[in-house]
Short mmCIF file of C-alpha atoms in Angstrom, two decimals:
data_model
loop_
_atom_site.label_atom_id
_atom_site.label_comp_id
_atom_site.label_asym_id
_atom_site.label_seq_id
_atom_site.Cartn_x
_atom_site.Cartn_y
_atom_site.Cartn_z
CA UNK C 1 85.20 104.10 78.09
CA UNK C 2 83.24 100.93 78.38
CA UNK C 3 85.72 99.53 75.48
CA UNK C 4 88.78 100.58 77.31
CA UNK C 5 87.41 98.93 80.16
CA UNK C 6 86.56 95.56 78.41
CA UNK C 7 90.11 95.73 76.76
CA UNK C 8 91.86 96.37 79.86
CA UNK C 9 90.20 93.43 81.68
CA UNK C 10 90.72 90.66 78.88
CA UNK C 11 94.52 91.78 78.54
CA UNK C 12 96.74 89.10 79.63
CA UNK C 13 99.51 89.84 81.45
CA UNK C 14 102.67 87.95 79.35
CA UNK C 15 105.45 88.26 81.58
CA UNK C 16 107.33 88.06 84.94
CA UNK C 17 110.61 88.96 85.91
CA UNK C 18 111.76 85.39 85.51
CA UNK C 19 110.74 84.80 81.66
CA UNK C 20 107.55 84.97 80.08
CA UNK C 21 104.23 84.05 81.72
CA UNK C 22 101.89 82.79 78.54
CA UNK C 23 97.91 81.95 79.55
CA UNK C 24 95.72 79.63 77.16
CA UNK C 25 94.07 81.48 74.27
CA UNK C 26 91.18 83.34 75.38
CA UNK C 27 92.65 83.35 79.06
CA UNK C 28 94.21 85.57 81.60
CA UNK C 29 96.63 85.04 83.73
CA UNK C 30 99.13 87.69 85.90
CA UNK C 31 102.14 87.04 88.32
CA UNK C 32 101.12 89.39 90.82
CA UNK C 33 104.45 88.61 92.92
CA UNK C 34 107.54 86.67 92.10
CA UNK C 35 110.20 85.74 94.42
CA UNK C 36 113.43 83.61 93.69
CA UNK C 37 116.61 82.63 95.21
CA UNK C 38 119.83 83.16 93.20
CA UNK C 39 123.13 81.08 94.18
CA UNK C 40 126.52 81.71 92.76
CA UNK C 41 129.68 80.01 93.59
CA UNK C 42 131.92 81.52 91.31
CA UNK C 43 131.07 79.28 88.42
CA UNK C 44 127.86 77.65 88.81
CA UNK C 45 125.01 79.62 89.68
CA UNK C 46 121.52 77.87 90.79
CA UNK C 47 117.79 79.64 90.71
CA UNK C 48 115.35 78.33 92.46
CA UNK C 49 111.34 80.61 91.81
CA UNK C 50 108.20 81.34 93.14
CA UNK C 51 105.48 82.95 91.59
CA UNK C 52 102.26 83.60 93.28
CA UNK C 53 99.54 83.96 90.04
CA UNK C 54 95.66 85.27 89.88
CA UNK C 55 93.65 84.13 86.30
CA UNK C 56 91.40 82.43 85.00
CA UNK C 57 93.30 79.28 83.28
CA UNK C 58 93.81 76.45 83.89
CA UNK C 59 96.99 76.01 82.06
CA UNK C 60 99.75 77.91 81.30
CA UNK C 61 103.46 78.48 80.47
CA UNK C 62 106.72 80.26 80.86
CA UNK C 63 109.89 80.44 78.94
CA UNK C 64 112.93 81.18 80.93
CA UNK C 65 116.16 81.97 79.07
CA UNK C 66 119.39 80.76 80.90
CA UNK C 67 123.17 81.74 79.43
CA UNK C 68 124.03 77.77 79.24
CA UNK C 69 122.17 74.33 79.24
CA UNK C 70 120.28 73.76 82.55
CA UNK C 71 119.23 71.17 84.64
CA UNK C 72 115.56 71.55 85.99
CA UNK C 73 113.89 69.97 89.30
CA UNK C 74 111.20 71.25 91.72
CA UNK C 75 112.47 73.50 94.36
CA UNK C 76 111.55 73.27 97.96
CA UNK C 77 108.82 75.76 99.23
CA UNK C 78 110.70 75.43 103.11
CA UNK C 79 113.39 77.57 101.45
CA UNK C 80 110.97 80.44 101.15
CA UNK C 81 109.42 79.83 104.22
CA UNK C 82 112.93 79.77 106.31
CA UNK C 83 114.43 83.01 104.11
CA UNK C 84 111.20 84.41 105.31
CA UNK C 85 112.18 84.17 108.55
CA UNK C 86 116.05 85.06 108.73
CA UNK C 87 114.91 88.30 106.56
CA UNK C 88 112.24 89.50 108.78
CA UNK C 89 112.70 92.55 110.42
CA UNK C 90 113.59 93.86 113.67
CA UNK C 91 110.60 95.44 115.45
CA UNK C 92 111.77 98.43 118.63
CA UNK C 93 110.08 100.71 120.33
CA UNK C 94 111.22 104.17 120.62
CA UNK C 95 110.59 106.95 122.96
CA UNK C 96 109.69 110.66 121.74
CA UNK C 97 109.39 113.03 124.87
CA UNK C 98 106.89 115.68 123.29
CA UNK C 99 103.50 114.84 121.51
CA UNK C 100 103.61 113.76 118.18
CA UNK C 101 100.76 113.42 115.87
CA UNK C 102 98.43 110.96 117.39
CA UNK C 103 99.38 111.76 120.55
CA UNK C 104 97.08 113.65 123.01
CA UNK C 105 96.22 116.65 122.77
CA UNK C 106 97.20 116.65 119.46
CA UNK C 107 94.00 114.13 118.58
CA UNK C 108 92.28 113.79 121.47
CA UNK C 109 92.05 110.30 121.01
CA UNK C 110 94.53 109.00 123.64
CA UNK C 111 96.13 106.44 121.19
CA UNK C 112 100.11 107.03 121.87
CA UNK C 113 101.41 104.22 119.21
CA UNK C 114 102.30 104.42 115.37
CA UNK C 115 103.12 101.52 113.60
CA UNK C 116 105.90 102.19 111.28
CA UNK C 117 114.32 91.91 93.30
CA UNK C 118 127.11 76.89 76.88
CA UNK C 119 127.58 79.38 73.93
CA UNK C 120 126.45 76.55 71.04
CA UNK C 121 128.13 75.87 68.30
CA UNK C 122 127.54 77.09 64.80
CA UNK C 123 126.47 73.70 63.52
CA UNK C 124 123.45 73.67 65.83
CA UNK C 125 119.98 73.23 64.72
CA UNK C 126 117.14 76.17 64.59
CA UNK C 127 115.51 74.72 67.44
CA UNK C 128 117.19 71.57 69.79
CA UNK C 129 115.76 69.62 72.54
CA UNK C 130 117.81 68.51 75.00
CA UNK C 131 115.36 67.08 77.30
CA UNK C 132 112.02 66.99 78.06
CA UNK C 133 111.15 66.09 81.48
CA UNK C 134 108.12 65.64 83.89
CA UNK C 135 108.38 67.31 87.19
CA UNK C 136 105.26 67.07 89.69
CA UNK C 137 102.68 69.64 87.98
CA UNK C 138 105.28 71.11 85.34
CA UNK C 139 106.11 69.80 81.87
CA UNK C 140 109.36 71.02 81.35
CA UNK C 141 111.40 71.41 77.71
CA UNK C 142 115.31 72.80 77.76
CA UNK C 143 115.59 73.88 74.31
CA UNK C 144 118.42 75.34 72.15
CA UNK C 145 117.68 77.96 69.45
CA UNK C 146 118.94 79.92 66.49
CA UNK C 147 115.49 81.48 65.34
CA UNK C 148 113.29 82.67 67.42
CA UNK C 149 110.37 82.26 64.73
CA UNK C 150 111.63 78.70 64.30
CA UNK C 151 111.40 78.26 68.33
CA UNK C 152 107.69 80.12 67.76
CA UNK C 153 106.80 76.99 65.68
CA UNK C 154 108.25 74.51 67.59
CA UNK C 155 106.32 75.94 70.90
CA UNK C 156 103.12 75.75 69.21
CA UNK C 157 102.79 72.61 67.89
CA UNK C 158 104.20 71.68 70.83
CA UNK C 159 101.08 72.71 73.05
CA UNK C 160 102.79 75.70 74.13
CA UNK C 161 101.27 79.48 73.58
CA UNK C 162 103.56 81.60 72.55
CA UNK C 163 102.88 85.71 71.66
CA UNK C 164 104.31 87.06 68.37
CA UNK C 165 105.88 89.62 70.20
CA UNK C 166 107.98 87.48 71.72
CA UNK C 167 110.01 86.50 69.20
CA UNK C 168 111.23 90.14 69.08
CA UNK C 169 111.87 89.92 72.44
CA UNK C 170 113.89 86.74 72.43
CA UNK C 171 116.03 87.57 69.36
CA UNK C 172 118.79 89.41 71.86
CA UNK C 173 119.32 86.03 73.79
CA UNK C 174 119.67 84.09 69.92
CA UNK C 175 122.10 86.26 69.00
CA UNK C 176 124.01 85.45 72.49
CA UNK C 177 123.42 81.92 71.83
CA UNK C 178 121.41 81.71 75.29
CA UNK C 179 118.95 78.63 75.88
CA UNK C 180 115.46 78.07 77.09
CA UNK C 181 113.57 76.64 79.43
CA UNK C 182 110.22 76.44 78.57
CA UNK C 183 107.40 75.16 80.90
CA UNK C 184 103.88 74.07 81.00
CA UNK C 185 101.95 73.65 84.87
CA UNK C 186 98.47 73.04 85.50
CA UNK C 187 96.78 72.76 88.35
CA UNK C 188 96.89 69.66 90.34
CA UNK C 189 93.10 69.56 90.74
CA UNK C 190 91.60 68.72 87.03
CA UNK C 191 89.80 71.92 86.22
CA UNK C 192 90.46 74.41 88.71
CA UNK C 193 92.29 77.59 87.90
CA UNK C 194 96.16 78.66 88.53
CA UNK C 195 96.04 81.33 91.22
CA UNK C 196 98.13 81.95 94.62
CA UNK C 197 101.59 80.46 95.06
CA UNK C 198 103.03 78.04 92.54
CA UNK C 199 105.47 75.05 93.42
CA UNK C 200 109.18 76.20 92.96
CA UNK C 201 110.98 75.23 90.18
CA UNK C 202 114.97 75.27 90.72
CA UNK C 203 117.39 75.44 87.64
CA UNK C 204 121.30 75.16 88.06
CA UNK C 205 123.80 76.16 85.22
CA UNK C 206 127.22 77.15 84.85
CA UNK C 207 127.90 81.19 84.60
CA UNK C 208 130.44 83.24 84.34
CA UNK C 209 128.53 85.90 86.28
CA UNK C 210 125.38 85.83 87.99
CA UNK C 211 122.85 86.96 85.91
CA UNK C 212 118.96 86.81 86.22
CA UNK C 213 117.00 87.13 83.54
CA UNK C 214 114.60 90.02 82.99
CA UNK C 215 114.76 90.89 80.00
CA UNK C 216 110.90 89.64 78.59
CA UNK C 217 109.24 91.29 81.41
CA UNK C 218 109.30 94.26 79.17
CA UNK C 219 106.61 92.51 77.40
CA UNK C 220 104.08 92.38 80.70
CA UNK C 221 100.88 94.33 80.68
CA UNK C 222 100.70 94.95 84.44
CA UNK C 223 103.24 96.66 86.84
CA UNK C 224 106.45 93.86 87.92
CA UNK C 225 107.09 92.85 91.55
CA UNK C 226 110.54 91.39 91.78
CA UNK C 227 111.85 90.00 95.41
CA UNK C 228 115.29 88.02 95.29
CA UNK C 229 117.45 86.89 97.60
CA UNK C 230 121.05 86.31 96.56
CA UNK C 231 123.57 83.79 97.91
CA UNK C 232 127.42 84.24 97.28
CA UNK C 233 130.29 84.52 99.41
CA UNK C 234 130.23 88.30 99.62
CA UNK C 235 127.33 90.93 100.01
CA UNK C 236 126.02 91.19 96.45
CA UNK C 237 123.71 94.52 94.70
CA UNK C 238 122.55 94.78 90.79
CA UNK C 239 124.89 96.94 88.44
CA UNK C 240 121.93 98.94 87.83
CA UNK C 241 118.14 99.47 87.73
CA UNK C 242 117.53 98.00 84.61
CA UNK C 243 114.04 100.37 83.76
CA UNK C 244 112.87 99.91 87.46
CA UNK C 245 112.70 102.00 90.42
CA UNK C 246 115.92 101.50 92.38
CA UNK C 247 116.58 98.07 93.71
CA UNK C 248 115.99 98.09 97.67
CA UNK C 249 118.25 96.38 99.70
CA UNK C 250 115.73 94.97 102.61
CA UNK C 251 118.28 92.57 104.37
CA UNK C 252 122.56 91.68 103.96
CA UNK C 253 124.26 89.20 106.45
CA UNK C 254 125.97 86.29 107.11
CA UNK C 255 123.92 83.03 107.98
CA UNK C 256 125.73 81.42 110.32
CA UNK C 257 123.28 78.73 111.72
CA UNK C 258 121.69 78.00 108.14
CA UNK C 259 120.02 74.23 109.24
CA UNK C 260 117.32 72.25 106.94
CA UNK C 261 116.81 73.50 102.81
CA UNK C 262 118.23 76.41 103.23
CA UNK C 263 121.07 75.18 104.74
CA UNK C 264 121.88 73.06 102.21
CA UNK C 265 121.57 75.47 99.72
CA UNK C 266 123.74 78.14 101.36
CA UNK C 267 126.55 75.56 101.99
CA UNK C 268 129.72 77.59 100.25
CA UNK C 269 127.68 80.49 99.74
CA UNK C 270 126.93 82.28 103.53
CA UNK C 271 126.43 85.62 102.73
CA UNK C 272 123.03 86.13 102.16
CA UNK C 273 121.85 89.38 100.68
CA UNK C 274 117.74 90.38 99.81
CA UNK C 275 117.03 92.91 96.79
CA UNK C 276 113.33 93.94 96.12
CA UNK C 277 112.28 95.92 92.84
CA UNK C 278 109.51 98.05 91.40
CA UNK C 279 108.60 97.91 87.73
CA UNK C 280 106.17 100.15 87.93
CA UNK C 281 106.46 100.72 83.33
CA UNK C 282 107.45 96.89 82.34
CA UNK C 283 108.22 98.43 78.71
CA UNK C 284 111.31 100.10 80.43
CA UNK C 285 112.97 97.02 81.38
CA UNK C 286 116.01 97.51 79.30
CA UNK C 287 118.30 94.66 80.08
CA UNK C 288 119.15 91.37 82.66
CA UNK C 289 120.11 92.02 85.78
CA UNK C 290 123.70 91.40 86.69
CA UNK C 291 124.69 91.21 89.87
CA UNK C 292 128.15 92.09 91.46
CA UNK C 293 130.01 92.17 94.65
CA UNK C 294 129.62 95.74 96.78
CA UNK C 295 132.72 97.29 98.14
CA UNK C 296 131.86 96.01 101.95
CA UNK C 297 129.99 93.22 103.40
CA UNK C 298 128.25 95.68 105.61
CA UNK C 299 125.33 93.94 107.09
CA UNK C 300 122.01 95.61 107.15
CA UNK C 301 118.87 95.02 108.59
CA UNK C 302 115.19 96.55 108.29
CA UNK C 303 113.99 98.12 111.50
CA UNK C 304 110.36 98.78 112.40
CA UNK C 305 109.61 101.55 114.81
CA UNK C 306 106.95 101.69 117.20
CA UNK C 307 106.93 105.36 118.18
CA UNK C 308 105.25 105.55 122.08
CA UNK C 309 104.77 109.02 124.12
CA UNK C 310 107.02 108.70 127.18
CA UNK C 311 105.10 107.90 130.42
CA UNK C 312 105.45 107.55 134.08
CA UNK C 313 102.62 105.96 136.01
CA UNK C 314 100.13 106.80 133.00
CA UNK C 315 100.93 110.18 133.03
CA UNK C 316 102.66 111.52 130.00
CA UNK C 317 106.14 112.89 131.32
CA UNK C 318 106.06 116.15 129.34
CA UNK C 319 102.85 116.91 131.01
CA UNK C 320 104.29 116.24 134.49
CA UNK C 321 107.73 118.20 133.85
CA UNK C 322 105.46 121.27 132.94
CA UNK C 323 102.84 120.81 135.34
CA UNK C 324 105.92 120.31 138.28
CA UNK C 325 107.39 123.13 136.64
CA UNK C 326 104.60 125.27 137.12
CA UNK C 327 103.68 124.15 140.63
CA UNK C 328 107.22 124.92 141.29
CA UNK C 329 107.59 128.43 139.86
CA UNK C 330 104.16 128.97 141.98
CA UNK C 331 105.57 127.69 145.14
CA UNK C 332 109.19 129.98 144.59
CA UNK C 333 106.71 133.18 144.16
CA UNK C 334 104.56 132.34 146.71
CA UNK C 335 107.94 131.67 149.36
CA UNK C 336 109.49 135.15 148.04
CA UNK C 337 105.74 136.91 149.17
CA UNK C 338 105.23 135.18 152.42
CA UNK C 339 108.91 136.30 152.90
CA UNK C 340 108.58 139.57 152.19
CA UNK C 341 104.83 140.19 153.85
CA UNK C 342 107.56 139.01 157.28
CA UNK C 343 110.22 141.31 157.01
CA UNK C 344 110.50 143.89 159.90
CA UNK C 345 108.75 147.59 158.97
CA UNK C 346 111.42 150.00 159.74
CA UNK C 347 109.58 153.21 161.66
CA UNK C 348 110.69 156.16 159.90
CA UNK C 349 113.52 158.51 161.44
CA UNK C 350 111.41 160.62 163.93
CA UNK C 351 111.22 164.71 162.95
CA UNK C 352 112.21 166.91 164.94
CA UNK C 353 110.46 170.80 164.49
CA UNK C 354 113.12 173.55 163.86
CA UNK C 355 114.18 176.12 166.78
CA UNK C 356 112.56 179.07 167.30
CA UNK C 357 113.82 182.26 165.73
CA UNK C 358 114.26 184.85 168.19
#
C-alpha cells in the first residue's frame, strides 16, 4: 500500500485538454482546470487558453497540435474575467407552499432557504521550425513534423521534456500532416513553482472546421476538467463526447453589448455559446472535438433556485390556512350548537284518557 501510495504521489500528470502538459524530470505538475475560448469565422478559427496548474516545478511545457501553421501571442486574462461575467447565472427565488426538507417542522431548525468544455507538402523535413518566438513568460516553437520520434529528438535537445508515450500519441496528427506548437513557461519569479492560473496564450489558424484538440489528454494521469466557450455566428455543441461524460451546455446567447477584449474578439462572431466537460477516465478520450452548428439558436441560461417556505408576517402560510381552517370549522360547529340549544321545545300533543265503558 505504502508503494502504491508513493507511486501515486510522484506520478505526473502529462496532459490537458489543450495538448500535453510535460513537468521537469523528477517533477510534478497537473492542470487541475483548463478553460479556453474558441473563435470561428468560417475559415479562420482563433484559441485563446487558460490553465490554472498545482506542482512542484518550476518549469514546464506543452505541445499543442493545430490542423495548419499558427501564429502565437499572449492572450488577455480580461477576456476570462468579462466571459465570466456574461455566463454567470441567474439567481430566483421560488416559493413552495408546504414544508420541504429543511423547513420546520420537518428539522426543527427554523432555516426556510436551500441554496441550489496547412496540410505540408511531401518534400517537408522530419521536423521544421517555423519560428521560434519569445512571449512574456513562454518560449514558444511552431514546428512541422513527419516523425514523431524525430520531433522526440528535436524536443529534447531542445530543452523540452517530452514522454515516450507521446510519440504514440502524436503519430495520428503526423499522419494528418497537423503542426505543433510547443511551449516552455516558467515562473516569472526565479525559483518559485508553477501553480494557480497561467497567462493566456492565444493561437489563430486557418480551419476548415472548428476543431479543438484533445486528443493527448488521453495520456493524463488525473481526471480532465474542460470549460470552453465558443464564438461563431450560430449556437454551436460538440459532435460527440469524445470518451467524456456528456458535454454540458451551461450558457448560449447572443452578446449584443460585447465592449473591451471581449468585444473585440467577438466582432463577426456574436453568438456566444459555453460547453463544460468531465473526463473523469483520460485513457477514453478517443478523438478531437469538433464542433458544429445545432439546429436552433435557442438561448439558454443556468438558473439558481433559492427555494423559501411561503410566509405572511413570519408566519408560515400553510400553518395559518390550517390553523384558520380549523378555527373556522370550530366556529361553524359551535354556531350550528348554540343554534340548536335556541330552537323552541315543542310540548308534546296533550293525552286525553279514553271514555268510560258503560
Amino acid at each position: 500500500m505504502l508503494g502504491i501510495q508513493v507511486g501515486w504521489v510522484v506520478a505526473p500528470a502529462y496532459a490537458c485538454g489543450c495538448g500535453a502538459m510535460v513537468p521537469e524530470a523528477q517533477r510534478q505538475i497537473s492542470v487541475s482546470r483548463e478553460t479556453s475560448v474558441l473563435r470561428w469565422d468560417g475559415r479562420q478559427e482563433q484559441i485563446e487558453m487558460r490553465l490554472t496548474v498545482q506542482g512542484d516545478t518550476d518549469r514546464a511545457a506543452w505541445i499543442m497540435p493545430v490542423p495548419h501553421r499558427a501564429d502565437a501571442d499572449l492572450g488577455d486574462p480580461a477576456v476570462f474575467d468579462q466571459l465570466d461575467a456574461a455566463t454567470a447565472p441567474v439567481h430566483r427565488t421560488r416559493y413552495h407552499f408546504w414544508p420541504q426538507e429543511g423547513d420546520w417542522p420537518l428539522d426543527g431548525a427554523g432555516d426556510d432557504s436551500a441554496g441550489a468544455p496547412p496540410a505540408v507538402g511531401a518534400a517537408a523535413p522530419r521536423v521544421g521550425v517555423v519560428d521560434r518566438q519569445r512571449l512574456g513568460p513562454f518560449d514558444v516553437a511552431r514546428l512541422t513534423a513527419t516523425d514523431p520520434d524525430a520531433l522526440d529528438k528535436w524536443l529534447r535537445t531542445n530543452g523540452f521534456t517530452f514522454p515516450a508515450r507521446l510519440s504514440d500519441a502524436l503519430q495520428p496528427y503526423v499522419d494528418r500532416h497537423w503542426e505543433y506548437v510547443a511551449v516552455k513557461l516558467a515562473p516569472e519569479a526565479a525559483g518559485a513553482s508553477l501553480n494557480g492560473a497561467l497567462d493566456p496564450i492565444h493561437l489563430s489558424f486557418a480551419a476548415d472546421e472548428p476543431v479543438y484538440p484533445m486528443r493527448l489528454s488521453r495520456l493524463a494521469r488525473t481526471p480532465q476538467s474542460l470549460g470552453l466557450y465558443i464564438l461563431a455566428a450560430h449556437r454551436m455543441e460538440p459532435r460527440s463526447a469524445i470518451g467524456g461524460e456528456p458535454p454540458r451546455v451551461v450558457f448560449a446567447g447572443r452578446l449584443a453589448t460585447a465592449t473591451g477584449s471581449l468585444g473585440r474578439l467577438a466582432s463577426g462572431t456574436p453568438y456566444l455559446t459555453a460547453v463544460a466537460q468531465e473526463f473523469p477516465q483520460p485513457s477514453s478520450i478517443s478523438a478531437d472535438h469538433v464542433l458544429r452548428r445545432t439546429a436552433s439558436d435557442t438561448p439558454y441560461q443556468q438558473v439558481i433556485y433559492q427555494d423559501r417556505l411561503l410566509k405572511v408576517a413570519g408566519m408560515p402560510v400553510w400553518l395559518l390556512t390550517i390553523g384558520g381552517s380549523l378555527v373556522l370549522v370550530g366556529a361553524v360547529a359551535a354556531l350550528i350548537a348554540v343554534r340548536h340549544s335556541r330552537r323552541p321545545v315543542v310540548p308534546p300533543p296533550p293525552v286525553h284518557p279514553p271514555a268510560p265503558i258503560g
